[in-house]
CSV table of C-alpha atoms and ligand atoms in Angstrom, one decimal:
chain,number,residue,atom,x,y,z
V,835,MET,CA,38.2,69.4,-14.9
V,836,THR,CA,41.6,70.7,-14.2
V,837,TYR,CA,43.4,71.0,-10.9
V,838,LEU,CA,43.9,74.4,-9.4
V,839,PHE,CA,47.6,73.7,-9.1
V,840,ASP,CA,49.8,70.7,-10.0
V,841,PRO,CA,49.0,67.8,-7.7
V,842,PRO,CA,52.0,66.5,-5.7
V,843,PRO,CA,54.0,63.7,-7.2
V,844,GLN,CA,53.0,60.2,-6.2
V,845,ALA,CA,55.2,59.0,-3.3
V,846,ALA,CA,56.9,55.8,-4.4
V,847,LEU,CA,59.8,53.4,-3.5
V,848,PRO,CA,62.1,51.8,-5.9
V,849,ILE,CA,62.0,48.0,-6.2
V,850,TYR,CA,65.3,46.0,-6.5
V,851,GLY,CA,65.6,44.4,-9.9
V,852,SER,CA,62.6,46.1,-11.4
V,853,ASP,CA,61.9,49.1,-13.6
V,854,SER,CA,58.6,49.6,-11.8
V,855,THR,CA,58.3,51.6,-8.6
V,856,PHE,CA,56.0,50.9,-5.6
V,857,PRO,CA,53.4,53.6,-5.3
V,858,VAL,CA,52.9,54.3,-1.6
V,859,HIS,CA,49.4,54.8,-0.2
V,860,ARG,CA,49.8,55.1,3.6
V,861,ILE,CA,52.6,54.6,6.1
V,862,TYR,CA,51.5,52.8,9.4
V,863,CYS,CA,54.0,52.4,12.2
V,864,VAL,CA,53.6,50.1,15.2
V,865,GLY,CA,54.7,51.4,18.6
V,866,ARG,CA,56.7,49.5,21.3
V,867,ASN,CA,56.9,46.2,19.4
V,868,TYR,CA,60.1,44.9,21.0
V,869,ALA,CA,59.9,44.3,24.7
V,870,ALA,CA,63.4,45.7,25.5
V,871,HIS,CA,62.6,48.9,23.6
V,872,ALA,CA,59.2,49.3,25.4
V,873,ARG,CA,61.1,49.0,28.7
V,874,GLU,CA,63.8,51.6,27.7
V,875,MET,CA,60.9,54.0,27.0
V,876,GLY,CA,59.5,53.4,30.4
V,877,HIS,CA,56.6,51.0,29.6
V,878,ASP,CA,55.5,47.5,30.6
V,879,PRO,CA,55.5,45.5,27.3
V,880,ASP,CA,53.3,42.7,28.7
V,881,ARG,CA,50.0,44.5,29.1
V,882,GLU,CA,49.6,46.6,26.0
V,883,PRO,CA,47.6,45.7,22.9
V,884,PRO,CA,49.4,47.0,19.7
V,885,PHE,CA,49.0,50.7,18.8
V,886,PHE,CA,49.8,52.5,15.6
V,887,PHE,CA,50.6,56.0,14.3
V,888,GLN,CA,51.2,57.2,10.8
V,889,LYS,CA,53.8,59.0,8.9
V,890,ASN,CA,53.1,60.8,5.6
V,891,PRO,CA,53.9,59.1,2.3
V,892,ASP,CA,55.9,62.1,1.3
V,893,ASN,CA,58.1,61.7,4.4
V,894,LEU,CA,60.0,58.9,2.5
V,895,ILE,CA,63.5,59.6,1.4
V,896,THR,CA,65.7,57.1,-0.5
V,897,ASP,CA,68.8,59.1,-1.6
V,898,GLY,CA,71.0,57.9,1.3
V,899,THR,CA,70.7,61.2,3.3
V,900,PHE,CA,68.7,62.3,6.3
V,901,PRO,CA,68.6,66.1,6.4
V,902,TYR,CA,68.5,67.1,10.1
V,903,PRO,CA,65.1,68.5,10.7
V,904,MET,CA,64.0,71.8,12.1
V,905,ALA,CA,62.6,72.4,15.6
V,906,SER,CA,64.4,69.6,17.4
V,907,GLU,CA,67.7,69.0,19.2
V,908,ASP,CA,67.0,65.3,20.0
V,909,VAL,CA,66.4,63.4,16.9
V,910,HIS,CA,66.5,59.6,17.4
V,911,TRP,CA,67.1,56.7,15.1
V,912,GLU,CA,64.7,53.8,15.2
V,913,LEU,CA,65.7,51.0,12.8
V,914,GLU,CA,62.8,48.9,11.6
V,915,MET,CA,61.9,46.3,9.0
V,916,VAL,CA,59.1,47.6,6.8
V,917,ALA,CA,56.4,45.4,5.1
V,918,ALA,CA,55.0,46.6,1.8
V,919,LEU,CA,51.4,45.6,0.9
V,920,LYS,CA,50.3,44.6,-2.6
V,921,SER,CA,46.7,44.3,-1.6
V,922,GLY,CA,44.5,45.0,1.4
V,923,GLY,CA,41.1,44.8,2.9
V,924,THR,CA,39.4,44.8,6.2
V,925,ASN,CA,39.4,42.2,9.0
V,926,ILE,CA,42.1,40.2,7.4
V,927,PRO,CA,42.8,37.0,9.3
V,928,ALA,CA,46.4,36.6,10.5
V,929,GLU,CA,46.6,33.3,8.6
V,930,GLU,CA,46.0,35.1,5.3
V,931,ALA,CA,47.9,38.3,6.1
V,932,LEU,CA,51.2,37.4,4.3
V,933,ASP,CA,49.2,36.9,1.1
V,934,HIS,CA,48.9,40.7,1.0
V,935,VAL,CA,52.7,41.4,1.5
V,936,TYR,CA,54.6,42.3,-1.6
V,937,GLY,CA,57.9,42.6,0.0
V,938,TYR,CA,60.1,44.3,2.6
V,939,THR,CA,62.4,47.2,3.0
V,940,VAL,CA,64.8,48.4,5.7
V,941,GLY,CA,63.7,51.7,7.1
V,942,LEU,CA,64.4,54.3,9.8
V,943,ASP,CA,61.5,55.8,11.8
V,944,MET,CA,63.3,59.0,12.6
V,945,THR,CA,61.8,60.7,15.6
V,946,ARG,CA,62.0,64.2,17.1
V,947,ARG,CA,62.0,62.7,20.6
V,948,ASP,CA,61.9,66.0,22.4
V,949,LEU,CA,58.7,67.0,20.6
V,950,GLN,CA,57.2,63.5,20.9
V,951,GLY,CA,58.0,63.6,24.7
V,952,THR,CA,56.2,66.9,25.1
V,953,ALA,CA,53.2,65.6,23.1
V,954,LYS,CA,53.1,62.5,25.3
V,955,GLN,CA,53.2,64.5,28.5
V,956,MET,CA,50.4,66.8,27.4
V,957,GLY,CA,48.2,64.0,25.9
V,958,ARG,CA,48.7,65.5,22.4
V,959,PRO,CA,49.1,63.7,19.0
V,960,TRP,CA,52.5,62.4,17.9
V,961,GLU,CA,52.7,63.9,14.4
V,962,VAL,CA,55.2,66.6,15.4
V,963,GLY,CA,57.5,63.9,16.7
V,964,LYS,CA,57.0,61.4,13.9
V,965,ALA,CA,55.6,62.7,10.7
V,966,PHE,CA,58.0,65.4,9.6
V,967,GLU,CA,59.9,65.9,6.3
V,968,ASN,CA,62.4,63.1,5.4
V,969,SER,CA,61.5,61.2,8.6
V,970,ALA,CA,61.4,57.9,6.8
V,971,PRO,CA,64.6,56.9,5.1
V,972,CYS,CA,64.2,53.5,3.3
V,973,THR,CA,66.0,51.1,1.0
V,974,PRO,CA,64.3,50.0,-2.2
V,975,ILE,CA,61.8,47.1,-1.7
V,976,SER,CA,62.9,43.5,-2.0
V,977,SER,CA,60.0,41.3,-3.2
V,978,ALA,CA,58.9,38.4,-1.0
V,979,ALA,CA,59.1,36.3,-4.2
V,980,GLN,CA,62.9,36.9,-4.1
V,981,VAL,CA,63.7,37.0,-0.4
V,982,GLY,CA,60.8,35.1,1.1
V,983,HIS,CA,58.8,36.2,4.2
V,984,LEU,CA,61.0,37.3,7.1
V,985,ASP,CA,60.0,36.5,10.6
V,986,SER,CA,63.4,35.8,12.2
V,987,GLY,CA,67.0,36.9,11.7
V,988,ALA,CA,69.3,39.7,12.9
V,989,ILE,CA,68.2,43.3,12.9
V,990,TRP,CA,70.9,45.8,13.8
V,991,LEU,CA,72.0,49.4,13.4
V,992,GLU,CA,75.5,50.7,13.4
V,993,VAL,CA,76.3,54.4,13.7
V,994,ASN,CA,79.8,55.5,12.6
V,995,GLY,CA,80.8,51.8,12.8
V,996,GLU,CA,79.5,51.2,16.3
V,997,ARG,CA,76.7,48.7,17.0
V,998,ARG,CA,73.9,50.7,18.6
V,999,GLN,CA,70.8,48.5,18.1
V,1000,ASP,CA,71.1,44.7,17.9
V,1001,SER,CA,68.2,42.3,18.1
V,1002,ASP,CA,66.3,39.6,16.2
V,1003,LEU,CA,63.0,39.9,14.2
V,1004,ASP,CA,61.7,37.0,16.3
V,1005,LYS,CA,61.6,39.3,19.3
V,1006,MET,CA,58.7,41.3,17.9
V,1007,ILE,CA,55.8,41.2,20.4
V,1008,TRP,CA,53.2,41.4,17.5
V,1009,SER,CA,54.3,39.5,14.4
V,1010,ILE,CA,53.7,41.0,11.0
V,1011,PRO,CA,50.6,38.8,10.3
V,1012,GLU,CA,49.2,39.9,13.7
V,1013,GLN,CA,49.9,43.5,12.9
V,1014,ILE,CA,48.2,43.3,9.6
V,1015,ALA,CA,45.2,41.5,11.1
V,1016,TYR,CA,44.9,44.1,13.9
V,1017,LEU,CA,45.4,47.1,11.6
V,1018,SER,CA,42.8,45.8,9.1
V,1019,GLY,CA,40.3,45.9,11.9
V,1020,LEU,CA,40.8,49.6,12.3
V,1021,PHE,CA,41.5,50.8,8.8
V,1022,GLU,CA,40.9,49.5,5.3
V,1023,LEU,CA,44.3,48.4,4.2
V,1024,ARG,CA,45.2,49.0,0.6
V,1025,ALA,CA,47.8,48.1,-2.0
V,1026,GLY,CA,50.7,50.5,-1.5
V,1027,ASP,CA,50.5,50.6,2.3
V,1028,LEU,CA,53.8,50.4,4.3
V,1029,ILE,CA,54.0,49.1,7.8
V,1030,PHE,CA,57.0,50.0,10.0
V,1031,THR,CA,57.1,46.9,12.3
V,1032,GLY,CA,58.8,48.4,15.3
V,1033,THR,CA,62.3,49.1,16.6
V,1034,PRO,CA,64.5,47.2,19.0
V,1035,GLU,CA,66.2,48.7,22.0
V,1036,GLY,CA,69.1,51.1,21.6
V,1037,VAL,CA,67.4,54.2,20.2
V,1038,SER,CA,69.4,57.4,20.7
V,1039,ALA,CA,70.1,60.8,19.2
V,1040,CYS,CA,71.9,61.2,15.9
V,1041,ARG,CA,74.1,64.2,14.9
V,1042,ARG,CA,75.0,65.8,11.6
V,1043,GLY,CA,77.7,63.8,9.9
V,1044,ASP,CA,76.7,60.5,11.4
V,1045,VAL,CA,76.6,57.5,9.1
V,1046,MET,CA,73.9,55.0,10.0
V,1047,VAL,CA,73.9,51.5,8.5
V,1048,GLY,CA,70.8,49.4,9.1
V,1049,HIS,CA,70.8,45.7,8.6
V,1050,VAL,CA,68.1,43.0,8.4
V,1051,ASP,CA,69.2,39.5,7.6
V,1052,GLY,CA,68.1,38.7,4.0
V,1053,LEU,CA,67.8,42.3,2.8
V,1054,PRO,CA,70.2,44.8,1.3
V,1055,GLU,CA,71.5,47.3,3.9
V,1056,LEU,CA,70.3,50.8,4.4
V,1057,VAL,CA,73.1,53.4,4.5
V,1058,VAL,CA,72.1,56.9,5.5
V,1059,LYS,CA,74.2,60.0,6.3
V,1060,VAL,CA,72.8,62.7,8.5
V,1061,ILE,CA,73.3,66.1,6.8
L,2245,LIG,MN1,59.2,53.2,15.5
């Protein structure tokens, strides 16, 4: 059998210190996982179970740019630590969840907030706000074998040299093991899945020409220019 047309290239992230790349299967993103961010978006963080949405694997971009997208005039940054899975399964206990994590990357969950806001108001899906081209700038992956598993430490974003997001990984409402346990009760997780683990407070709109520097203690920084 042959394909009718060439299949798209396999989405993948580079890995620091390796000639291999990390083939990406799915991208899951948790919503409102830092209390102060949930509050700035108008929600009560204390009463909500976690919820997830997805981006498309081919939304990843790793060349240090973020091409400003079409159809929006209010594109927000959301700096997040991202967990990369080397294996998966269903109903994974939280105590075993980190066994499935290959490593971590620093990522931006870029969001067309105006389109997401309309979708929320009308009870529509979020894809137009979240899952658009180039909406997931990321660094290469650092393996947990090299950097360990990260559950505390600074996470911050500077835009044009000014600190705009500033928090600590230990402020996540749902820890990474809890996110994996919960997600694996809804979906069969697989090797190659990425999980965006939520953004702290301080989200706001970027403009063309902005330089965003994202930092997570223990990981190389993400530097992205809006073009
Ligand atoms: Mn997010």
